[in-house]
JSON list of C-alpha atoms in Angstrom, two decimals:
[
{"chain": "A", "resi": 262, "resn": "UNK", "atom": "CA", "xyz": [50.45, -2.02, -88.93]},
{"chain": "A", "resi": 263, "resn": "UNK", "atom": "CA", "xyz": [50.59, -4.99, -91.43]},
{"chain": "A", "resi": 264, "resn": "UNK", "atom": "CA", "xyz": [53.02, -6.93, -89.30]},
{"chain": "A", "resi": 265, "resn": "UNK", "atom": "CA", "xyz": [50.51, -6.82, -86.58]},
{"chain": "A", "resi": 266, "resn": "UNK", "atom": "CA", "xyz": [47.86, -8.09, -88.64]},
{"chain": "A", "resi": 267, "resn": "UNK", "atom": "CA", "xyz": [49.90, -11.02, -90.05]},
{"chain": "A", "resi": 268, "resn": "UNK", "atom": "CA", "xyz": [50.87, -11.84, -86.42]},
{"chain": "A", "resi": 269, "resn": "UNK", "atom": "CA", "xyz": [47.05, -12.28, -85.54]},
{"chain": "A", "resi": 270, "resn": "UNK", "atom": "CA", "xyz": [46.48, -15.96, -85.18]},
{"chain": "A", "resi": 271, "resn": "UNK", "atom": "CA", "xyz": [43.06, -15.94, -82.85]},
{"chain": "A", "resi": 272, "resn": "UNK", "atom": "CA", "xyz": [41.03, -17.53, -85.48]},
{"chain": "A", "resi": 273, "resn": "UNK", "atom": "CA", "xyz": [38.66, -14.29, -84.97]},
{"chain": "A", "resi": 274, "resn": "UNK", "atom": "CA", "xyz": [37.99, -12.02, -87.82]},
{"chain": "A", "resi": 275, "resn": "UNK", "atom": "CA", "xyz": [39.64, -8.48, -87.74]},
{"chain": "A", "resi": 276, "resn": "UNK", "atom": "CA", "xyz": [38.38, -5.21, -89.28]},
{"chain": "A", "resi": 277, "resn": "UNK", "atom": "CA", "xyz": [41.36, -2.77, -89.80]},
{"chain": "A", "resi": 278, "resn": "UNK", "atom": "CA", "xyz": [41.30, 0.31, -91.29]},
{"chain": "A", "resi": 279, "resn": "UNK", "atom": "CA", "xyz": [44.25, 3.18, -91.70]},
{"chain": "A", "resi": 280, "resn": "UNK", "atom": "CA", "xyz": [45.96, 5.31, -94.13]},
{"chain": "A", "resi": 281, "resn": "UNK", "atom": "CA", "xyz": [48.74, 2.69, -94.89]},
{"chain": "A", "resi": 282, "resn": "UNK", "atom": "CA", "xyz": [46.40, -0.15, -95.57]},
{"chain": "A", "resi": 283, "resn": "UNK", "atom": "CA", "xyz": [46.51, -0.04, -99.26]},
{"chain": "A", "resi": 284, "resn": "UNK", "atom": "CA", "xyz": [44.65, -2.81, -100.86]},
{"chain": "A", "resi": 285, "resn": "UNK", "atom": "CA", "xyz": [47.74, -4.09, -102.90]},
{"chain": "A", "resi": 286, "resn": "UNK", "atom": "CA", "xyz": [49.55, -4.26, -99.26]},
{"chain": "A", "resi": 287, "resn": "UNK", "atom": "CA", "xyz": [46.85, -6.03, -97.43]},
{"chain": "A", "resi": 288, "resn": "UNK", "atom": "CA", "xyz": [45.86, -8.80, -100.20]},
{"chain": "A", "resi": 289, "resn": "UNK", "atom": "CA", "xyz": [48.99, -10.75, -99.44]},
{"chain": "A", "resi": 290, "resn": "UNK", "atom": "CA", "xyz": [48.56, -11.29, -96.14]},
{"chain": "A", "resi": 291, "resn": "UNK", "atom": "CA", "xyz": [44.65, -12.54, -96.42]},
{"chain": "A", "resi": 292, "resn": "UNK", "atom": "CA", "xyz": [43.72, -15.98, -97.25]},
{"chain": "A", "resi": 293, "resn": "UNK", "atom": "CA", "xyz": [41.49, -14.57, -99.87]},
{"chain": "A", "resi": 294, "resn": "UNK", "atom": "CA", "xyz": [40.80, -11.23, -101.29]},
{"chain": "A", "resi": 295, "resn": "UNK", "atom": "CA", "xyz": [37.22, -12.05, -100.60]},
{"chain": "A", "resi": 296, "resn": "UNK", "atom": "CA", "xyz": [38.00, -11.31, -97.13]},
{"chain": "A", "resi": 297, "resn": "UNK", "atom": "CA", "xyz": [38.75, -7.61, -97.72]},
{"chain": "A", "resi": 298, "resn": "UNK", "atom": "CA", "xyz": [36.46, -4.67, -98.46]},
{"chain": "A", "resi": 299, "resn": "UNK", "atom": "CA", "xyz": [37.50, -1.39, -99.50]},
{"chain": "A", "resi": 300, "resn": "UNK", "atom": "CA", "xyz": [35.17, 1.50, -98.16]},
{"chain": "A", "resi": 301, "resn": "UNK", "atom": "CA", "xyz": [36.14, 4.76, -99.97]},
{"chain": "A", "resi": 302, "resn": "UNK", "atom": "CA", "xyz": [34.37, 8.13, -99.71]},
{"chain": "A", "resi": 303, "resn": "UNK", "atom": "CA", "xyz": [33.06, 9.59, -102.90]},
{"chain": "A", "resi": 304, "resn": "UNK", "atom": "CA", "xyz": [33.87, 13.10, -103.64]},
{"chain": "A", "resi": 305, "resn": "UNK", "atom": "CA", "xyz": [30.46, 14.13, -103.06]},
{"chain": "A", "resi": 306, "resn": "UNK", "atom": "CA", "xyz": [30.60, 12.72, -99.61]},
{"chain": "A", "resi": 307, "resn": "UNK", "atom": "CA", "xyz": [34.13, 14.39, -98.93]},
{"chain": "A", "resi": 308, "resn": "UNK", "atom": "CA", "xyz": [32.54, 17.58, -99.73]},
{"chain": "A", "resi": 309, "resn": "UNK", "atom": "CA", "xyz": [29.60, 17.15, -97.64]},
{"chain": "A", "resi": 310, "resn": "UNK", "atom": "CA", "xyz": [32.19, 16.16, -94.77]},
{"chain": "A", "resi": 311, "resn": "UNK", "atom": "CA", "xyz": [33.96, 19.29, -95.46]},
{"chain": "A", "resi": 312, "resn": "UNK", "atom": "CA", "xyz": [30.74, 21.23, -95.10]},
{"chain": "A", "resi": 313, "resn": "UNK", "atom": "CA", "xyz": [29.72, 19.59, -91.71]},
{"chain": "A", "resi": 314, "resn": "UNK", "atom": "CA", "xyz": [32.84, 18.32, -90.18]},
{"chain": "A", "resi": 315, "resn": "UNK", "atom": "CA", "xyz": [34.92, 20.97, -87.91]},
{"chain": "A", "resi": 316, "resn": "UNK", "atom": "CA", "xyz": [37.92, 18.66, -88.30]},
{"chain": "A", "resi": 317, "resn": "UNK", "atom": "CA", "xyz": [37.40, 18.18, -92.05]},
{"chain": "A", "resi": 318, "resn": "UNK", "atom": "CA", "xyz": [37.43, 22.04, -92.50]},
{"chain": "A", "resi": 319, "resn": "UNK", "atom": "CA", "xyz": [40.68, 22.39, -90.39]},
{"chain": "A", "resi": 320, "resn": "UNK", "atom": "CA", "xyz": [43.57, 24.69, -91.70]},
{"chain": "A", "resi": 321, "resn": "UNK", "atom": "CA", "xyz": [46.93, 24.26, -90.40]},
{"chain": "A", "resi": 322, "resn": "UNK", "atom": "CA", "xyz": [47.97, 27.90, -89.30]},
{"chain": "A", "resi": 323, "resn": "UNK", "atom": "CA", "xyz": [51.50, 26.92, -88.94]},
{"chain": "A", "resi": 324, "resn": "UNK", "atom": "CA", "xyz": [52.04, 26.60, -92.86]},
{"chain": "A", "resi": 325, "resn": "UNK", "atom": "CA", "xyz": [52.53, 29.86, -94.98]},
{"chain": "A", "resi": 326, "resn": "UNK", "atom": "CA", "xyz": [49.36, 29.30, -97.16]},
{"chain": "A", "resi": 327, "resn": "UNK", "atom": "CA", "xyz": [46.93, 27.44, -94.82]},
{"chain": "A", "resi": 328, "resn": "UNK", "atom": "CA", "xyz": [44.39, 27.78, -97.83]},
{"chain": "A", "resi": 329, "resn": "UNK", "atom": "CA", "xyz": [46.66, 26.17, -100.15]},
{"chain": "A", "resi": 330, "resn": "UNK", "atom": "CA", "xyz": [47.61, 23.39, -97.89]},
{"chain": "A", "resi": 331, "resn": "UNK", "atom": "CA", "xyz": [44.00, 22.67, -97.31]},
{"chain": "A", "resi": 332, "resn": "UNK", "atom": "CA", "xyz": [43.19, 22.43, -100.98]},
{"chain": "A", "resi": 333, "resn": "UNK", "atom": "CA", "xyz": [46.42, 20.23, -101.50]},
{"chain": "A", "resi": 334, "resn": "UNK", "atom": "CA", "xyz": [45.17, 17.86, -98.58]},
{"chain": "A", "resi": 335, "resn": "UNK", "atom": "CA", "xyz": [41.52, 17.72, -100.13]},
{"chain": "A", "resi": 336, "resn": "UNK", "atom": "CA", "xyz": [43.39, 17.07, -103.78]},
{"chain": "A", "resi": 337, "resn": "UNK", "atom": "CA", "xyz": [45.81, 14.31, -102.43]},
{"chain": "A", "resi": 338, "resn": "UNK", "atom": "CA", "xyz": [42.91, 12.43, -100.39]},
{"chain": "A", "resi": 339, "resn": "UNK", "atom": "CA", "xyz": [40.70, 12.63, -103.83]},
{"chain": "A", "resi": 340, "resn": "UNK", "atom": "CA", "xyz": [44.06, 10.90, -105.73]},
{"chain": "A", "resi": 341, "resn": "UNK", "atom": "CA", "xyz": [44.68, 8.32, -102.87]},
{"chain": "A", "resi": 342, "resn": "UNK", "atom": "CA", "xyz": [40.98, 7.33, -102.67]},
{"chain": "A", "resi": 343, "resn": "UNK", "atom": "CA", "xyz": [41.05, 6.66, -106.61]},
{"chain": "A", "resi": 344, "resn": "UNK", "atom": "CA", "xyz": [43.99, 4.98, -106.44]},
{"chain": "A", "resi": 345, "resn": "UNK", "atom": "CA", "xyz": [42.73, 2.45, -103.64]},
{"chain": "A", "resi": 346, "resn": "UNK", "atom": "CA", "xyz": [39.68, 1.86, -105.92]},
{"chain": "A", "resi": 347, "resn": "UNK", "atom": "CA", "xyz": [41.76, 1.06, -108.83]},
{"chain": "A", "resi": 348, "resn": "UNK", "atom": "CA", "xyz": [44.04, -1.04, -107.07]},
{"chain": "A", "resi": 349, "resn": "UNK", "atom": "CA", "xyz": [41.17, -2.92, -105.50]},
{"chain": "A", "resi": 350, "resn": "UNK", "atom": "CA", "xyz": [39.36, -3.43, -108.35]},
{"chain": "A", "resi": 351, "resn": "UNK", "atom": "CA", "xyz": [42.51, -4.86, -110.19]},
{"chain": "A", "resi": 352, "resn": "UNK", "atom": "CA", "xyz": [42.85, -7.37, -107.26]},
{"chain": "A", "resi": 353, "resn": "UNK", "atom": "CA", "xyz": [39.13, -8.23, -107.26]},
{"chain": "A", "resi": 354, "resn": "UNK", "atom": "CA", "xyz": [38.40, -6.85, -103.87]},
{"chain": "A", "resi": 355, "resn": "UNK", "atom": "CA", "xyz": [34.94, -5.54, -103.21]},
{"chain": "A", "resi": 356, "resn": "UNK", "atom": "CA", "xyz": [34.64, -1.73, -103.19]},
{"chain": "A", "resi": 357, "resn": "UNK", "atom": "CA", "xyz": [32.08, -0.15, -101.50]},
{"chain": "A", "resi": 358, "resn": "UNK", "atom": "CA", "xyz": [31.84, 3.63, -102.23]},
{"chain": "A", "resi": 359, "resn": "UNK", "atom": "CA", "xyz": [30.29, 5.56, -99.36]},
{"chain": "A", "resi": 360, "resn": "UNK", "atom": "CA", "xyz": [28.32, 8.49, -100.72]},
{"chain": "A", "resi": 361, "resn": "UNK", "atom": "CA", "xyz": [25.91, 9.33, -97.51]},
{"chain": "A", "resi": 362, "resn": "UNK", "atom": "CA", "xyz": [22.91, 7.74, -99.02]},
{"chain": "A", "resi": 363, "resn": "UNK", "atom": "CA", "xyz": [23.50, 4.98, -96.35]},
{"chain": "A", "resi": 364, "resn": "UNK", "atom": "CA", "xyz": [23.60, 5.41, -92.84]},
{"chain": "A", "resi": 365, "resn": "UNK", "atom": "CA", "xyz": [26.33, 3.76, -90.72]},
{"chain": "A", "resi": 366, "resn": "UNK", "atom": "CA", "xyz": [23.97, 0.65, -89.94]},
{"chain": "A", "resi": 367, "resn": "UNK", "atom": "CA", "xyz": [23.50, 0.09, -93.38]},
{"chain": "A", "resi": 368, "resn": "UNK", "atom": "CA", "xyz": [26.90, 0.19, -94.20]},
{"chain": "A", "resi": 369, "resn": "UNK", "atom": "CA", "xyz": [27.60, -1.97, -91.50]},
{"chain": "A", "resi": 370, "resn": "UNK", "atom": "CA", "xyz": [24.84, -4.65, -92.44]},
{"chain": "A", "resi": 371, "resn": "UNK", "atom": "CA", "xyz": [26.56, -4.39, -96.22]},
{"chain": "A", "resi": 372, "resn": "UNK", "atom": "CA", "xyz": [30.13, -5.22, -94.81]},
{"chain": "A", "resi": 373, "resn": "UNK", "atom": "CA", "xyz": [28.68, -7.74, -92.60]},
{"chain": "A", "resi": 374, "resn": "UNK", "atom": "CA", "xyz": [26.84, -9.52, -95.20]},
{"chain": "A", "resi": 375, "resn": "UNK", "atom": "CA", "xyz": [29.94, -9.72, -97.32]},
{"chain": "A", "resi": 376, "resn": "UNK", "atom": "CA", "xyz": [32.20, -11.22, -94.96]},
{"chain": "A", "resi": 377, "resn": "UNK", "atom": "CA", "xyz": [29.27, -13.60, -93.64]},
{"chain": "A", "resi": 378, "resn": "UNK", "atom": "CA", "xyz": [29.69, -15.41, -96.79]},
{"chain": "A", "resi": 379, "resn": "UNK", "atom": "CA", "xyz": [33.46, -16.07, -95.96]},
{"chain": "A", "resi": 380, "resn": "UNK", "atom": "CA", "xyz": [32.78, -17.63, -92.24]}
]
């Protein structure tokens, strides 16, 4: 994915997201870390998602202990999110914690305002 992002030379801004787009891996391929924002869900928002979204509650029945596997996935997600926040802050990259207090349009506006400064 990073190779694909690096190959884009259209001059247009790109929004990319994904599990493998770690702040410390993306930072070297952008002109400025100001061109980045890391969005991360808070543990409370993640818990809200688990309560409301079937895909967040899903257990994988093909494992020996689906409940344990699900708990491990939740714990892993929390560790990955915390590490992404730490790495981003170490690199001076803006972090926006998604806690459910803003709707999608408000989060979009926040990110758009951040990027507007780098046009």
